[in-house]
PDB file of C-alpha atoms in Angstrom:
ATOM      1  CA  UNK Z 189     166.623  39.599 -21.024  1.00 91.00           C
ATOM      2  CA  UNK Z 190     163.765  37.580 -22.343  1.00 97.00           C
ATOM      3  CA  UNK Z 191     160.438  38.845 -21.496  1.00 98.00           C
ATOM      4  CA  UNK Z 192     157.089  37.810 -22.454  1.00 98.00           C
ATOM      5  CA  UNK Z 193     153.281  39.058 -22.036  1.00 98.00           C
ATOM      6  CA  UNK Z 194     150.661  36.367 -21.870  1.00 98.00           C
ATOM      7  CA  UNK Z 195     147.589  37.501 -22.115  1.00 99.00           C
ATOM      8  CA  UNK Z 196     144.641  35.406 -20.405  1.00 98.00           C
ATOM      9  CA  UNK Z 197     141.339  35.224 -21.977  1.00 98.00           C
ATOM     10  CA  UNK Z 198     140.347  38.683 -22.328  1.00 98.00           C
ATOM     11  CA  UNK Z 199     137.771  37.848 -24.278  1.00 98.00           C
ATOM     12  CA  UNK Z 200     133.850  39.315 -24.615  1.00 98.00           C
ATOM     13  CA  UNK Z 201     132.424  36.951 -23.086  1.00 98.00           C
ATOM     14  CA  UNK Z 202     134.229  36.710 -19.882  1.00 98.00           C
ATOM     15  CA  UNK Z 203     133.753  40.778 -19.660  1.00 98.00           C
ATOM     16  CA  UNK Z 204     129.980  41.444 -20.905  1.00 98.00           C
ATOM     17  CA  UNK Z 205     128.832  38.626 -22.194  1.00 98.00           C
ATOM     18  CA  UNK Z 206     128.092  34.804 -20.636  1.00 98.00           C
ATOM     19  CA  UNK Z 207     130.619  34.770 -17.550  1.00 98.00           C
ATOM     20  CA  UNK Z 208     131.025  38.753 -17.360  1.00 98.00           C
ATOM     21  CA  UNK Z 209     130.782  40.655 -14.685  1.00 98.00           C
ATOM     22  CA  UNK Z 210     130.873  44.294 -13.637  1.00 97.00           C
ATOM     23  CA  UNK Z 211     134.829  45.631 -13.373  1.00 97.00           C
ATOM     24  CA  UNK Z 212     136.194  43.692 -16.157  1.00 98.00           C
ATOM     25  CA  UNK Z 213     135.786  46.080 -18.841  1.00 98.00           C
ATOM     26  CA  UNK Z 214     137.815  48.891 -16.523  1.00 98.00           C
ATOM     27  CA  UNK Z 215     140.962  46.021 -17.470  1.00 98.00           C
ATOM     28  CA  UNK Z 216     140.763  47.038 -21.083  1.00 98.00           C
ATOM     29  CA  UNK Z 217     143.002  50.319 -21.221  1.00 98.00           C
ATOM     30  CA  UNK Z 218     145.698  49.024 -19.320  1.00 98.00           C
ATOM     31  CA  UNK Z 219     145.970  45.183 -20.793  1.00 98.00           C
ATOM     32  CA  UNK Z 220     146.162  47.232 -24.522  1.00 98.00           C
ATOM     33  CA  UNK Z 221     148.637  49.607 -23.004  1.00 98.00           C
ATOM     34  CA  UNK Z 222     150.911  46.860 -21.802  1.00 98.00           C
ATOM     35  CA  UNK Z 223     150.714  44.586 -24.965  1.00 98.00           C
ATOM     36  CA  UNK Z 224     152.049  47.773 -27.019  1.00 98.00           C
ATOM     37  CA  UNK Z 225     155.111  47.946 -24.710  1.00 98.00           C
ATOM     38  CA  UNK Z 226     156.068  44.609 -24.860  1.00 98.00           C
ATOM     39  CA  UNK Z 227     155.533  44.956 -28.511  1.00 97.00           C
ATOM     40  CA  UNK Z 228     155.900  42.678 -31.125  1.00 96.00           C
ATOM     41  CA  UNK Z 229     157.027  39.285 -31.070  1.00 96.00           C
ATOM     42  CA  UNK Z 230     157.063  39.475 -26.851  1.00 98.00           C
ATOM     43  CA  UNK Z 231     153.135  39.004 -26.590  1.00 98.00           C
ATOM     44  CA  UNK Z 232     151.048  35.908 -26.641  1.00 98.00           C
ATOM     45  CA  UNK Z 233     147.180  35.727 -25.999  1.00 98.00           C
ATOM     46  CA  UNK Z 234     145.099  32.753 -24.807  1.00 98.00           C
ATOM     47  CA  UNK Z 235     142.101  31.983 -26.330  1.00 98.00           C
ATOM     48  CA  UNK Z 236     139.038  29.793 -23.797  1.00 98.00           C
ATOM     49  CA  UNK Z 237     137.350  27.665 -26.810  1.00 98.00           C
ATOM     50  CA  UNK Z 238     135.023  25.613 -27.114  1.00 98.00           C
ATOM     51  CA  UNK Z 239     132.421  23.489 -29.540  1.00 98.00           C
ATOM     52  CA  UNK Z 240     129.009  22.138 -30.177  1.00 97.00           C
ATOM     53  CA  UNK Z 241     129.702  19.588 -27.491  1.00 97.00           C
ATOM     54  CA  UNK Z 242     130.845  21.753 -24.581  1.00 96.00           C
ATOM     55  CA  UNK Z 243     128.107  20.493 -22.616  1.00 96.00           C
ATOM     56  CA  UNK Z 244     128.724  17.517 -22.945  1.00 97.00           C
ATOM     57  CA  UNK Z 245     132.569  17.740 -21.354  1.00 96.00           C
ATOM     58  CA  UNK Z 246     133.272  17.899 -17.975  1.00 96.00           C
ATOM     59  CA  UNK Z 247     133.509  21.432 -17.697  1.00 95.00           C
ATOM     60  CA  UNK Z 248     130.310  21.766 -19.725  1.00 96.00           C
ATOM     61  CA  UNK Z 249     128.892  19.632 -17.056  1.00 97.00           C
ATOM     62  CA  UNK Z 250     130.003  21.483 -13.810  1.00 96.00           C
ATOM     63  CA  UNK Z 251     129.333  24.939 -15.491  1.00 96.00           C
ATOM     64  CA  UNK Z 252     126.499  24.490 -18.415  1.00 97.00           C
ATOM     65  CA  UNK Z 253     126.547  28.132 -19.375  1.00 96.00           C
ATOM     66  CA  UNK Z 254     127.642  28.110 -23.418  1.00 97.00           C
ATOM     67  CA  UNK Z 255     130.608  30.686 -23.570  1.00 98.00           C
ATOM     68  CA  UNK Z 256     133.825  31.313 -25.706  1.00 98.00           C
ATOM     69  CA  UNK Z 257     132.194  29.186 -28.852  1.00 98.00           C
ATOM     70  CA  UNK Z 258     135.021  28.887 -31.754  1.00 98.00           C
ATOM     71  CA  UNK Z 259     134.221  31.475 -34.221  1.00 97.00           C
ATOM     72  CA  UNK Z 260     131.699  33.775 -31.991  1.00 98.00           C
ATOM     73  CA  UNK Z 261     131.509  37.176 -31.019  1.00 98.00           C
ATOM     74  CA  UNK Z 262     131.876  35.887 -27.001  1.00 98.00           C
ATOM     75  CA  UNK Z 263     135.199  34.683 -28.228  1.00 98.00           C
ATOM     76  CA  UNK Z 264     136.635  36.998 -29.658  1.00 98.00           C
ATOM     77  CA  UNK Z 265     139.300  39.332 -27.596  1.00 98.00           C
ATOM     78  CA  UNK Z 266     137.573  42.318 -26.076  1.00 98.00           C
ATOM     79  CA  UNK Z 267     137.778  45.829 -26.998  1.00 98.00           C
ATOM     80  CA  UNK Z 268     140.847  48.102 -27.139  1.00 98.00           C
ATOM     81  CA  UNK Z 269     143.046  44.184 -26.132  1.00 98.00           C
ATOM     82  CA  UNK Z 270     141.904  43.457 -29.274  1.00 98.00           C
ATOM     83  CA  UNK Z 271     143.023  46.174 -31.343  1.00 98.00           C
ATOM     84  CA  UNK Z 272     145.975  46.486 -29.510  1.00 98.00           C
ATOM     85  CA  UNK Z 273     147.115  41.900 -29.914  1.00 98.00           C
ATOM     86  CA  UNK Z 274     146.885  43.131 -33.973  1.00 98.00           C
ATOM     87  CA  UNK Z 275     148.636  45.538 -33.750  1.00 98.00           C
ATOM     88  CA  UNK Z 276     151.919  44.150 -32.004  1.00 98.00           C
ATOM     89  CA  UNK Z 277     151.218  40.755 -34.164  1.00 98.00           C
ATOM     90  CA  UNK Z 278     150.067  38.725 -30.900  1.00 98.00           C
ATOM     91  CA  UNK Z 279     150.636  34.577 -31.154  1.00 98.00           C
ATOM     92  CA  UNK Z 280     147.111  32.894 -30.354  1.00 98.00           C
ATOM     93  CA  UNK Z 281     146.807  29.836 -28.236  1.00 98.00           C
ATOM     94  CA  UNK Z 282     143.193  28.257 -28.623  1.00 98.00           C
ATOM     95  CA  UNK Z 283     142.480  26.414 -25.214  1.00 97.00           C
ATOM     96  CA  UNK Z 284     139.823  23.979 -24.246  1.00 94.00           C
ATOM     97  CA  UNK Z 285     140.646  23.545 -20.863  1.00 93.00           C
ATOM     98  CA  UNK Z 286     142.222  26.290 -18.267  1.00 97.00           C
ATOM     99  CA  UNK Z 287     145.803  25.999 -18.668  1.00 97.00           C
ATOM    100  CA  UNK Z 288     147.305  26.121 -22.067  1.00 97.00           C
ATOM    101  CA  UNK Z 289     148.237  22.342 -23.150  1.00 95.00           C
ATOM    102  CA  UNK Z 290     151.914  22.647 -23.341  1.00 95.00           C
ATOM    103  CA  UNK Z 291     152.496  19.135 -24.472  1.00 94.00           C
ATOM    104  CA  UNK Z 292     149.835  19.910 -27.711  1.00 95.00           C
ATOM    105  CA  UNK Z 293     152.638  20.185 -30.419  1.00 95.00           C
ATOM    106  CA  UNK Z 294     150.659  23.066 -31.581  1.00 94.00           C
ATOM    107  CA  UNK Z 295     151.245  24.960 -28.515  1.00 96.00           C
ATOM    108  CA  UNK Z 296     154.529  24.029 -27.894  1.00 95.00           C
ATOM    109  CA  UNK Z 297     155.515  24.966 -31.837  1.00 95.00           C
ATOM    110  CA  UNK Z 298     154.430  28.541 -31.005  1.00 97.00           C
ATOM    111  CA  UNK Z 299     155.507  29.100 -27.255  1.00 97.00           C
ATOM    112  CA  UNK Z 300     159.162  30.717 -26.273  1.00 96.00           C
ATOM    113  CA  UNK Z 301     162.209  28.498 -26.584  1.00 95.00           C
ATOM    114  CA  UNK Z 302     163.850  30.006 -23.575  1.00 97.00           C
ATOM    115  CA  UNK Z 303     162.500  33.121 -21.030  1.00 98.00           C
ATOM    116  CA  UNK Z 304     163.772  34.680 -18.372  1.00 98.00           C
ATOM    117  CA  UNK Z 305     160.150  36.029 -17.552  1.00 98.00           C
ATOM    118  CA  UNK Z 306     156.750  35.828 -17.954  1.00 98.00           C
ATOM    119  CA  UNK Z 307     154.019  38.582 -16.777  1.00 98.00           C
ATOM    120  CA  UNK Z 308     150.263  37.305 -17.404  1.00 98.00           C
ATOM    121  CA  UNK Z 309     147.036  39.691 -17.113  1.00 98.00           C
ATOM    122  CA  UNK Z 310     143.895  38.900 -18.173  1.00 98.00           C
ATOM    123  CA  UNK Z 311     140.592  36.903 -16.900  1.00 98.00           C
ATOM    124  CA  UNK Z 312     139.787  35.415 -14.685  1.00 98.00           C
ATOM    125  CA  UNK Z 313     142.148  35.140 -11.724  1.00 98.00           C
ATOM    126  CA  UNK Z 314     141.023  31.956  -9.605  1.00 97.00           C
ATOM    127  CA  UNK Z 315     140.270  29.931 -12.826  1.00 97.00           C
ATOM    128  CA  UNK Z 316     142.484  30.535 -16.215  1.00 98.00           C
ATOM    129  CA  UNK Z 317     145.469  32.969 -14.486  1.00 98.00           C
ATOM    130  CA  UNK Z 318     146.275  30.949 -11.840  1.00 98.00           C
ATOM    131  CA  UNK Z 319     146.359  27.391 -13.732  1.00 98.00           C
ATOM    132  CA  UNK Z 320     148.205  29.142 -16.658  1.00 98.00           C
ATOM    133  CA  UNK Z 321     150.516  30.856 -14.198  1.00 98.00           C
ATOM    134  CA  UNK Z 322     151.627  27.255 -12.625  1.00 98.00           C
ATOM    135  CA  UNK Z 323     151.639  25.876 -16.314  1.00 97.00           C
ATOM    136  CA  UNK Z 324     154.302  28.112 -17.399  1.00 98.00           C
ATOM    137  CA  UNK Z 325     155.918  27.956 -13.984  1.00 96.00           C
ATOM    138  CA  UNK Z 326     156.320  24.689 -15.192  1.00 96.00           C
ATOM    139  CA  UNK Z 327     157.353  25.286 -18.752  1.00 97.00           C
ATOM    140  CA  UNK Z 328     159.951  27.415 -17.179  1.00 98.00           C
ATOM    141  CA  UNK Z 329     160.746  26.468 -13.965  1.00 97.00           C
ATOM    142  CA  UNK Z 330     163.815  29.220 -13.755  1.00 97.00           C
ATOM    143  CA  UNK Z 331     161.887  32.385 -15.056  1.00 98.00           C
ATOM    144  CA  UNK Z 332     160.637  34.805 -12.861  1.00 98.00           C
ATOM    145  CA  UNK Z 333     156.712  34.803 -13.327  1.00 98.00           C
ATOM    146  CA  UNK Z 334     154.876  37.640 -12.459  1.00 98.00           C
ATOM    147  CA  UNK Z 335     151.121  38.710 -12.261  1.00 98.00           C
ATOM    148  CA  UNK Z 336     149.716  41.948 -12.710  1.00 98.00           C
ATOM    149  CA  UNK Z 337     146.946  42.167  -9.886  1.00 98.00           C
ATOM    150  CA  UNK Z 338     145.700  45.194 -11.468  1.00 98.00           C
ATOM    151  CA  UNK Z 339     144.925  43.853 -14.721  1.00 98.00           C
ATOM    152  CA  UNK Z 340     143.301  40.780 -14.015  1.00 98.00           C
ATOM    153  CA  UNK Z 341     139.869  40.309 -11.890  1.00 97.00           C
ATOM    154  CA  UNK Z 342     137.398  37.591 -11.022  1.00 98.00           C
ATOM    155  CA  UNK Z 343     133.389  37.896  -9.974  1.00 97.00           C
ATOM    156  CA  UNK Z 344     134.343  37.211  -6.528  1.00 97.00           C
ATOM    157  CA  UNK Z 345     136.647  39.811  -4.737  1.00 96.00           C
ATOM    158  CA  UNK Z 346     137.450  37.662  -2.126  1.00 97.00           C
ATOM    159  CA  UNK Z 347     138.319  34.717  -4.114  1.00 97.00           C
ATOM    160  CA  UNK Z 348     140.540  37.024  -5.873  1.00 97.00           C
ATOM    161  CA  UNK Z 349     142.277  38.137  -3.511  1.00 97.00           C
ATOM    162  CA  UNK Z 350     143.131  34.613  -2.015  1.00 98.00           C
ATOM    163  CA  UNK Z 351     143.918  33.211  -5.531  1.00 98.00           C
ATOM    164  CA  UNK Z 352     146.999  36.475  -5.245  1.00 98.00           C
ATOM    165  CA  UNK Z 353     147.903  34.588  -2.104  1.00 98.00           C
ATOM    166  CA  UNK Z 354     148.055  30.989  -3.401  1.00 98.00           C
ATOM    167  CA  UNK Z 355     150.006  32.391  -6.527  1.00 98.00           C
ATOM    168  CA  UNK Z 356     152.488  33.941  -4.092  1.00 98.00           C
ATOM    169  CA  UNK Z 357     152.557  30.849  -2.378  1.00 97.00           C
ATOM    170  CA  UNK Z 358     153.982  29.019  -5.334  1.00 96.00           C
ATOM    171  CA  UNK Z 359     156.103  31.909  -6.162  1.00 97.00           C
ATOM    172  CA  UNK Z 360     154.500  34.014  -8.922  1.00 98.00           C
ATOM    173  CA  UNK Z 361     155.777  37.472  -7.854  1.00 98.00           C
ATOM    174  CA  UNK Z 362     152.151  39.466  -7.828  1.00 98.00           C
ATOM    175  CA  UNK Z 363     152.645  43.158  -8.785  1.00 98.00           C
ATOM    176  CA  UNK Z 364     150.135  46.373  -8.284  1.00 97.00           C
ATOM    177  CA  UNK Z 365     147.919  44.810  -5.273  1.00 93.00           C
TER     178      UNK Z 365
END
């Protein structure tokens, strides 16, 4: 069976830096735990990035808080997730938008040929999960995809919570609620 651990934006900024907020650091211990058994060659991590003109996109425009800039400490993975990507030889996808552009022939070079399924953690639910959840729902419209709701979080509880139910909704199978 092919299965695969995608990692969503665990990176220092979305915990305690720019966008963080209080709870996402207590992800740490168990997104490192589950990266080392899925092991290497089974784990890929995304990567929110952005440049000098983020303000001046769309995004920039609706959120104007500077976070995940190429090359900073904010973008870099967080803590223990960190160690733990290096370790098992993690495959990086830089993205500039919320889902992963699967039609980028750099993405698609690096992605799975085939997968049976998919589990994604990481931050934050309503915004990067979900759309990267329905973008490899896409990609692979016969695995199973699954979602850790213990090892992935947003600043609004509530929101979270609903985003579980929309996932379910579109058949991501969501795990530890």
């Amino acid at each position: 069976m092919k299965r695969f651990l995608f990692v969503i934006d665990y990176q220092n900024d979305f915990v305690d830096g720019a966008l963080g907020f209080s709870g996402a650091e207590r992800l740490d211990a168990g997104i490192a735990e589950k990266i080392r058994a899925y092991g290497s060659g089974n784990v890929w991590v995304t990567r929110d990035t952005h440049f000098e003109n983020y303000l001046d996109t769309r995004e920039g425009k609706l959120l104007p808080i500077l976070h995940c800039m190429k090359g900073s400490h904010g973008w870099e993975l967080y803590g223990e997730t960190k160690k733990a990507c290096e370790e098992v030889g993690a495959i990086a996808i830089d993205k500039v938008s919320f889902g992963m552009d699967i039609s980028d022939p750099d993405v698609a070079a690096v992605l799975p040929a085939e997968a049976d399924e998919i589990e994604l953690v990481g931050l934050v639910s309503n915004i990067c999960v979900v759309s990267n959840a329905a973008v490899l729902q896409a990609k692979y419209p016969q695995a199973r995809i699954v979602v850790d709701a213990a090892l992935t979080g947003a600043p609004d509880s509530v929101l979270h919570e609903k985003v579980l139910d929309v996932m379910e909704g579109f058949q991501v199978q969501v795990i530890n609620r």
